[in-house]
Short mmCIF file of C-alpha atoms and ligand atoms in Angstrom, two decimals:
data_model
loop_
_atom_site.label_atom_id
_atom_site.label_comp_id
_atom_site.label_asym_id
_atom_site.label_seq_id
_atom_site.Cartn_x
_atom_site.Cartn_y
_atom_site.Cartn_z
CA UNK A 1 50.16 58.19 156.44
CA UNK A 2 49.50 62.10 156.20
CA UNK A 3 46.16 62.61 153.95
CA UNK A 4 47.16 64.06 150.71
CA UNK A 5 46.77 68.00 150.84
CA UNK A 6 44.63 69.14 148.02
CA UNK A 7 46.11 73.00 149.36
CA UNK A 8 49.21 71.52 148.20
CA UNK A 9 48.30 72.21 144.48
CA UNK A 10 45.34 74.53 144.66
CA UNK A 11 45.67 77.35 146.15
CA UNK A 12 43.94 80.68 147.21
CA UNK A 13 46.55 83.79 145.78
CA UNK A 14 46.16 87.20 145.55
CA UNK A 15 43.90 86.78 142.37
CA UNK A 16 41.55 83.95 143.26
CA UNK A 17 41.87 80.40 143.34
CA UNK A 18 45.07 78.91 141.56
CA UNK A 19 45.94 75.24 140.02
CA UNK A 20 49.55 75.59 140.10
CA UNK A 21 50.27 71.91 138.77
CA UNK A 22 47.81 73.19 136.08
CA UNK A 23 49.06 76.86 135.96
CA UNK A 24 45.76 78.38 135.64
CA UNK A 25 43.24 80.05 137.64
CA UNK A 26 39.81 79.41 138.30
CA UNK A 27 37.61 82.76 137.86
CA UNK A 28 40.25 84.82 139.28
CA UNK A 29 39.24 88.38 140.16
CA UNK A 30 42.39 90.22 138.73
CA UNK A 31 43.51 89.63 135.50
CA UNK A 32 45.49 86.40 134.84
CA UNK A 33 48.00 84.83 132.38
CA UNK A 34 45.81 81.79 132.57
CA UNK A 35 42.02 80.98 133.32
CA UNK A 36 39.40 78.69 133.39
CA UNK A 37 36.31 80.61 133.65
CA UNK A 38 33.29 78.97 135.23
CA UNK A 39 30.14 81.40 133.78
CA UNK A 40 29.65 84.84 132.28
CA UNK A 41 28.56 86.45 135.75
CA UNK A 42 30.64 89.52 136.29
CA UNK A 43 31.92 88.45 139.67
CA UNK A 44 33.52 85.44 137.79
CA UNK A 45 34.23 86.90 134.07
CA UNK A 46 36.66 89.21 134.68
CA UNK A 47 38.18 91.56 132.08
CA UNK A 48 41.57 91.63 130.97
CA UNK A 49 42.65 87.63 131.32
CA UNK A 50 45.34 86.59 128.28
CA UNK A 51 44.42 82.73 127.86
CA UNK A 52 40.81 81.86 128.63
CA UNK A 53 39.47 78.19 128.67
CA UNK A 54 35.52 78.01 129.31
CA UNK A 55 32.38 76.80 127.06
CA UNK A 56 31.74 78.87 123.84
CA UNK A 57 28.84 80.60 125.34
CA UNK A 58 30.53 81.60 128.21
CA UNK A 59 33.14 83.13 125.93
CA UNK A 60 30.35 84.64 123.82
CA UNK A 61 29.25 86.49 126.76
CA UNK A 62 31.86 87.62 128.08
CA UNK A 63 32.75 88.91 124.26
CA UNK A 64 29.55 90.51 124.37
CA UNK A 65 29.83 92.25 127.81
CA UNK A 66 33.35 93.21 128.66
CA UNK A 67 34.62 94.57 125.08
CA UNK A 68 37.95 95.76 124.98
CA UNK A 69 38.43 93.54 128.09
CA UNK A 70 37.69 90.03 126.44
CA UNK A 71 39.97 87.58 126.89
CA UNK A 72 43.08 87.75 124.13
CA UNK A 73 43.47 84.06 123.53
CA UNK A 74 39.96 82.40 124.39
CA UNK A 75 40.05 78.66 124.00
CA UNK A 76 36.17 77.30 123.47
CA UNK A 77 35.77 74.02 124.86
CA UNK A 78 32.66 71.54 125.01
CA UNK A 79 31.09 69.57 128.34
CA UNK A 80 32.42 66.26 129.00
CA UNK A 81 35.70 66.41 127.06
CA UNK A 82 38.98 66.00 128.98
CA UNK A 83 41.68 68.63 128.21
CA UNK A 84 45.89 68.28 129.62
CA UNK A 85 46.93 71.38 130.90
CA UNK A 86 50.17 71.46 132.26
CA UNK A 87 50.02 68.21 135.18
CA UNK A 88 46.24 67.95 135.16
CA UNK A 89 43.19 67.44 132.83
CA UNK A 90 40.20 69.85 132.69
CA UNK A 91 36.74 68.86 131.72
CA UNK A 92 33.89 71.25 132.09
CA UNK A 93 30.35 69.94 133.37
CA UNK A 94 27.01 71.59 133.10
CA UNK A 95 26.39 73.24 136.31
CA UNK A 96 22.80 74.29 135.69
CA UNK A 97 23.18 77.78 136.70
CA UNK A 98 22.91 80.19 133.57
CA UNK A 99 23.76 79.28 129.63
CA UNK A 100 27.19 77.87 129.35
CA UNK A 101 28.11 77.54 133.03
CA UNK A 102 30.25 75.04 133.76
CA UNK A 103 31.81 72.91 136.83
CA UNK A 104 35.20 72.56 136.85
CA UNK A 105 36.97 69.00 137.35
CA UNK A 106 40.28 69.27 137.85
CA UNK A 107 42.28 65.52 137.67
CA UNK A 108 45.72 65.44 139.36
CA UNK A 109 47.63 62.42 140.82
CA UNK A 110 44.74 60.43 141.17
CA UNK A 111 42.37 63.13 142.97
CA UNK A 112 39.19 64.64 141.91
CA UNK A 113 38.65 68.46 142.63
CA UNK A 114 35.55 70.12 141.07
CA UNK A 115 35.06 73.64 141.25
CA UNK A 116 31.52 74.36 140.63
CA UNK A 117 30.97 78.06 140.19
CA UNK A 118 27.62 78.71 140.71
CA UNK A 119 25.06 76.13 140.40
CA UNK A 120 21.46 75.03 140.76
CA UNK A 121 19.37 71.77 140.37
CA UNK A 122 15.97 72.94 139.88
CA UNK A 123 14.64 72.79 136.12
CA UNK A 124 15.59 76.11 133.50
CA UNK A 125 14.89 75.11 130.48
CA UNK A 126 17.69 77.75 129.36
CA UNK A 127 20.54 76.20 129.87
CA UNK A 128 22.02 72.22 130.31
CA UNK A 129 21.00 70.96 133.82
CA UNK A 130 23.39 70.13 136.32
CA UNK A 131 25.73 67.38 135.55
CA UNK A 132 26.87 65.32 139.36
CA UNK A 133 30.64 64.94 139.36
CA UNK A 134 31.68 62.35 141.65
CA UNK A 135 34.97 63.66 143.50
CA UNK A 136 37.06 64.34 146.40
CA UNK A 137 37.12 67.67 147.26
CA UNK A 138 33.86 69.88 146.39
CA UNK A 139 34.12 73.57 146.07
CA UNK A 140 30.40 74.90 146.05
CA UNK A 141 29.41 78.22 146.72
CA UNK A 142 27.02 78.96 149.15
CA UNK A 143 25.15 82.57 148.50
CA UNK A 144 21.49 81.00 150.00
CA UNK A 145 23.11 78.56 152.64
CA UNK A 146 20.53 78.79 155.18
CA UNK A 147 17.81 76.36 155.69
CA UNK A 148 15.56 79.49 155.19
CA UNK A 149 15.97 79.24 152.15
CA UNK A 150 13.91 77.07 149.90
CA UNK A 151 12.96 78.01 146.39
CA UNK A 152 10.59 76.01 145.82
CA UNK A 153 9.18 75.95 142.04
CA UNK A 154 10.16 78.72 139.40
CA UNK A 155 6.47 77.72 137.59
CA UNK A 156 4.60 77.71 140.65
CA UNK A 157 6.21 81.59 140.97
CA UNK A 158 5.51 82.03 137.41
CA UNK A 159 1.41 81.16 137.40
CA UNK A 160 1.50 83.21 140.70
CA UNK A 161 2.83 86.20 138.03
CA UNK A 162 -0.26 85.27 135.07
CA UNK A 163 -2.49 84.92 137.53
CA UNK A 164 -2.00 88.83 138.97
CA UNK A 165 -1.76 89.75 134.98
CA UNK A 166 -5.38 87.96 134.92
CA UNK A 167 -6.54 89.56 137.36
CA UNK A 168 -5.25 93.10 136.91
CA UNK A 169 -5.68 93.66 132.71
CA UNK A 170 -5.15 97.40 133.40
CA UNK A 171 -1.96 97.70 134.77
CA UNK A 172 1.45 96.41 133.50
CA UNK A 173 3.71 93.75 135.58
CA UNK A 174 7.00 95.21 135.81
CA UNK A 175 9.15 92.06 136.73
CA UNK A 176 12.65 92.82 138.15
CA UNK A 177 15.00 90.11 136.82
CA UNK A 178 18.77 90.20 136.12
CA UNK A 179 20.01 90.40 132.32
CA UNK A 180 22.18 87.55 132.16
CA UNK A 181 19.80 84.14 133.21
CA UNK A 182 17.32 85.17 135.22
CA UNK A 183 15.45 87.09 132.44
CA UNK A 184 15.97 84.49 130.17
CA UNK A 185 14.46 82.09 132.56
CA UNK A 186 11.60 83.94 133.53
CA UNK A 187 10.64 84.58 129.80
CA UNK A 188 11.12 80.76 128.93
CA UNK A 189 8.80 79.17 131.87
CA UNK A 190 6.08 81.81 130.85
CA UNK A 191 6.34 80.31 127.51
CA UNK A 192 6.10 77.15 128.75
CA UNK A 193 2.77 78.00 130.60
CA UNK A 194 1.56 78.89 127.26
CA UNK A 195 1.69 82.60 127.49
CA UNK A 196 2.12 83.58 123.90
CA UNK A 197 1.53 87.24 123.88
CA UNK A 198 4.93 90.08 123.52
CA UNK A 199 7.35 90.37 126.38
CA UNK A 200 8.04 94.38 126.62
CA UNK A 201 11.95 94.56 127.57
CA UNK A 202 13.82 97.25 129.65
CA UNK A 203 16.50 98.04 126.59
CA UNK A 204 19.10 96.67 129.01
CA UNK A 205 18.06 93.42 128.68
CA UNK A 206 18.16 92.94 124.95
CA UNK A 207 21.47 92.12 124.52
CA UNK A 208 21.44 89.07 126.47
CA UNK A 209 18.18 87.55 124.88
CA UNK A 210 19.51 88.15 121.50
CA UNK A 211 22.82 86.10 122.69
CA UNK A 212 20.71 83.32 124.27
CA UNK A 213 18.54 83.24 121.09
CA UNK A 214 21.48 82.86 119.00
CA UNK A 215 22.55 79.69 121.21
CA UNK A 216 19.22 78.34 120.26
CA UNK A 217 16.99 79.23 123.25
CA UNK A 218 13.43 80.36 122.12
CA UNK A 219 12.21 83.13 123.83
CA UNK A 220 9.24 83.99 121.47
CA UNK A 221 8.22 87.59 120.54
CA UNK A 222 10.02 90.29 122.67
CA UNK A 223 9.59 93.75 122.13
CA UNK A 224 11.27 97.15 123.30
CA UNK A 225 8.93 98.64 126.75
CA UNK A 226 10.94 102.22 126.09
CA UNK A 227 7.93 103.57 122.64
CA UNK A 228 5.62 101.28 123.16
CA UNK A 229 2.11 102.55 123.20
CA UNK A 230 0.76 102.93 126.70
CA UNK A 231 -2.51 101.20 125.88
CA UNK A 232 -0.55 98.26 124.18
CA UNK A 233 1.72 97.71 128.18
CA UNK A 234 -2.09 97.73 129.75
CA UNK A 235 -1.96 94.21 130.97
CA UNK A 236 1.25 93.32 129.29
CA UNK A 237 4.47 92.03 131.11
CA UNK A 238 7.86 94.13 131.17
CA UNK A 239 11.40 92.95 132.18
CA UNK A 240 13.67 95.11 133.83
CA UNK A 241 16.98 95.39 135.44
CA UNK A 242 16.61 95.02 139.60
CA UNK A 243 17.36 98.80 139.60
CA UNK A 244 14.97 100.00 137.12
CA UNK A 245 12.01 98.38 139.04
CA UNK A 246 11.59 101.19 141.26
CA UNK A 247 12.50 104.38 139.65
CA UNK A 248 11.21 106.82 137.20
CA UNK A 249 11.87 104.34 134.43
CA UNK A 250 8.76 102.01 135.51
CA UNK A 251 6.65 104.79 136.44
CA UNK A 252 5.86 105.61 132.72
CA UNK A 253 3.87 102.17 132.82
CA UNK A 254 0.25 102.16 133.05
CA UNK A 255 -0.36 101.74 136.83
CA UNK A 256 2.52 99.14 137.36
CA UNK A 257 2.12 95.64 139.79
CA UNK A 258 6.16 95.84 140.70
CA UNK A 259 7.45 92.26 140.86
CA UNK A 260 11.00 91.14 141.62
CA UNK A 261 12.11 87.56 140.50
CA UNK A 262 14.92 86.33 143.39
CA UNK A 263 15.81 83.95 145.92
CA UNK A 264 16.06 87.02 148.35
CA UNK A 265 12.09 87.18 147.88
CA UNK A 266 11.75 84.24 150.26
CA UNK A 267 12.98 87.16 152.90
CA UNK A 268 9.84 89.11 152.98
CA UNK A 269 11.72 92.15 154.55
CA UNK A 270 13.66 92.58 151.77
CA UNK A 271 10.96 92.36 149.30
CA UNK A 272 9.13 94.82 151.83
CA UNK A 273 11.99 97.09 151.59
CA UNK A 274 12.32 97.17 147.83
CA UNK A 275 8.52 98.05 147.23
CA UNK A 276 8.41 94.68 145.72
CA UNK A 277 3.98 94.05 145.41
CA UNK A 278 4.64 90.43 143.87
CA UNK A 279 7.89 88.63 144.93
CA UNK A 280 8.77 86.15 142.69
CA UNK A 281 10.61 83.23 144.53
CA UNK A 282 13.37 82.46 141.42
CA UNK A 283 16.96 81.85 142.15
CA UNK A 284 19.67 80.53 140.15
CA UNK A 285 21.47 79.29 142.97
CA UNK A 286 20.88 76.43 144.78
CA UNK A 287 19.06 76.60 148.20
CA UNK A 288 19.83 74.79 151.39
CA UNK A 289 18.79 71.42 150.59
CA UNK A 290 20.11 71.37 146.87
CA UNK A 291 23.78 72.27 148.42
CA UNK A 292 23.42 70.22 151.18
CA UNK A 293 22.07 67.10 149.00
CA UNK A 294 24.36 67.95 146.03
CA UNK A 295 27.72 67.81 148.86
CA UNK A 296 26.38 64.21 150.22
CA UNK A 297 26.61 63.06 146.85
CA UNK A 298 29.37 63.91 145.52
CA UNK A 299 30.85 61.68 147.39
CA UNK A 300 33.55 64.41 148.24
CA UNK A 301 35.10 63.98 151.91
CA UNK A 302 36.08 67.52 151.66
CA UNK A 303 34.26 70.29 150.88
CA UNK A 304 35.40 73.75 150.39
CA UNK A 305 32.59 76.80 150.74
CA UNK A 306 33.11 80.24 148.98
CA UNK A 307 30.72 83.25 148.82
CA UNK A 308 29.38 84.69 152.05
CA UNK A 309 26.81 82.47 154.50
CA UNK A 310 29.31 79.95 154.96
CA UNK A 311 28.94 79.64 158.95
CA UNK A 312 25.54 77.05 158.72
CA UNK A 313 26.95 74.99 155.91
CA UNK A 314 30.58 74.67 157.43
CA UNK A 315 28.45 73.52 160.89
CA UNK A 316 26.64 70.97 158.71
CA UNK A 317 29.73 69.46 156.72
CA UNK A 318 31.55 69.44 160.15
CA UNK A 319 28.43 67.24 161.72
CA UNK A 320 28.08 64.95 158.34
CA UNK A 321 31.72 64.17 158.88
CA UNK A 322 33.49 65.93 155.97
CA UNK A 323 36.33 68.47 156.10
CA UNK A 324 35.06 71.77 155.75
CA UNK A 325 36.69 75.17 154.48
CA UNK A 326 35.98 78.59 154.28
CA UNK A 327 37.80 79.89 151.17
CA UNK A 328 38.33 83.58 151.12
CA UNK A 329 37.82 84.69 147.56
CA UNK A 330 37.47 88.59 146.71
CA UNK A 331 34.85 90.10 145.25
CA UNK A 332 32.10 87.46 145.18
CA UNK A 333 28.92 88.79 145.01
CA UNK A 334 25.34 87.81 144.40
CA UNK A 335 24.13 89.04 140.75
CA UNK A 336 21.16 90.12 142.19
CA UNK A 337 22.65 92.24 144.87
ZN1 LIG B 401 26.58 83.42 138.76
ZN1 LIG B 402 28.70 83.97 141.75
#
């Protein structure tokens, strides 16, 4: 007997990844009739979608960030509770990544797909940790699928960050961190080292706190880096957008210690390149052993790999056994890029 074909019923189109027993698309990249959408990340919250199905903070942020281009008929729905749509049934399961994101299990004649966005498994006390999802076929993304990488601790990366501020009282620590989740993140496990003094923001970055904050995520007392007194960001600790680390914006800081919170930072040629003094080894994504670990148990037996590196892990499924895929989806990108 012929395995069944999960290609048979989802699908790669010219707009992303389609369920057509389900008629909807999963974080499509053009604007659909139909979507489920995974996380607010602009690579998978598209503007301009009629139906949208995701958690109501993902919906809240993409409210917030694409205006005009919101989706016209959002449907809010909570982790853990099955939905019929169309042939299949949807439920939505933490996926650890950023507040709100969600895997994707799809049900249909008896098989389990799970579509899982972006993910991690490492603590963030930000957002609902990663949920396992037992199921057949696996699609995982795979932006740091190298055995290079390994991210090791966010709070060992964040005492390595108070113990420069210790040491340097004079000069501000401009940390590069992107607005949606990594800021957030950064802010909350410097909390929970106990440091209790203001966090100056770039003014891009307000937006997003204020959202998390209204989900309930404490981020203590943040204030606005652009009029703040000079003498009060002596020693103090400013968030910025990636871009703003390096130009004119940061250099009206007191004598700034530039720091960039990524996964890239394990590369230290990029962190060379971007003038990065303190690289902060932070991702939001899972790392080699977290995708490799999080594939074995799942159970699935195959397993199908979107967003870039997919070369080592496709190797690795192939050796463990599984059925591997490269899925071409457009414009995939990593947020801190
Ligand atoms: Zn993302
Ligand atoms: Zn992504």
């Amino acid at each position: 007997m012929r395995p069944e074909r999960f290609d048979s019923w989802l699908k790669v189109d010219t707009k992303g990844l389609f369920c057509r027993p389900g008629g909807f698309h999963i974080d499509p990249h053009g604007a659909v009739r139909r979507a489920v959408i995974t996380h607010g990340h602009s690579d998978h919250a598209r503007p301009g979608h009629e139906a949208v199905l995701a958690t109501e903070e993902t919906l809240a942020i993409m409210r917030a960030r694409l205006g005009e281009g919101a989706p016209r008929r959002p449907q809010a729905t909570a982790y853990g509770e099955p939905l019929t749509i169309g042939d299949v049934t949807v439920t939505l399961f933490p996926a650890g990544h950023v507040l709100g994101s969600a895997q994707v299990l799809i049900e249909y004649k008896g098989k389990r797909a799970v579509v899982s966005g972006d993910y991690k498994r490492s603590a963030d006390p930000t957002c609902a940790p990663f949920a396992l999802v037992p199921c057949d076929l696996f699609v995982t993304e795979a932006t740091f699928a190298l055995p290079v990488f390994q991210h090791g601790d966010a709070r060992a990366e964040v005492a390595k960050l108070l113990k420069s501020v210790e040491q340097f009282p004079e000069r501000a620590h401009v940390v590069g961190a992107y607005g949606l989740g990594k800021t957030q993140r950064v802010i909350a496990h410097l909390r929970e080292a106990g440091y209790e003094r203001p966090i100056y923001l770039h003014g891009a970055l307000q937006a997003c706190c204020d959202l998390y904050e209204s989900f309930g995520v404490r981020l203590g007392a943040l204030r606005p880096a652009t009029g703040a007194k000079r003498d009060d960001l002596k020693g103090a600790i400013v968030l910025a957008p990636p871009s703003a680390i390096a130009d004119r914006w940061s250099r009206r800081l007191p004598d700034p210690v530039t720091a960039f919170a990524s996964g890239w930072m394990r590369v230290r040629a990029r962190a060379r390149q971007q003038s990065v003094e303190l690289p902060l080894v932070i991702s939001d994504h899972a790392d080699w052993r977290e995708l490799t670990e999080t594939i074995a148990e799942t159970g699935a037996e195959e397993i199908w790999v979107t967003h870039g590196r997919e070369d080592a892990l496709l190797h690795h499924i192939e050796t463990t056994g599984r059925r591997g895929r490269a899925l071409a989806l457009i414009g995939r990108e990593d947020e801190d890029q």
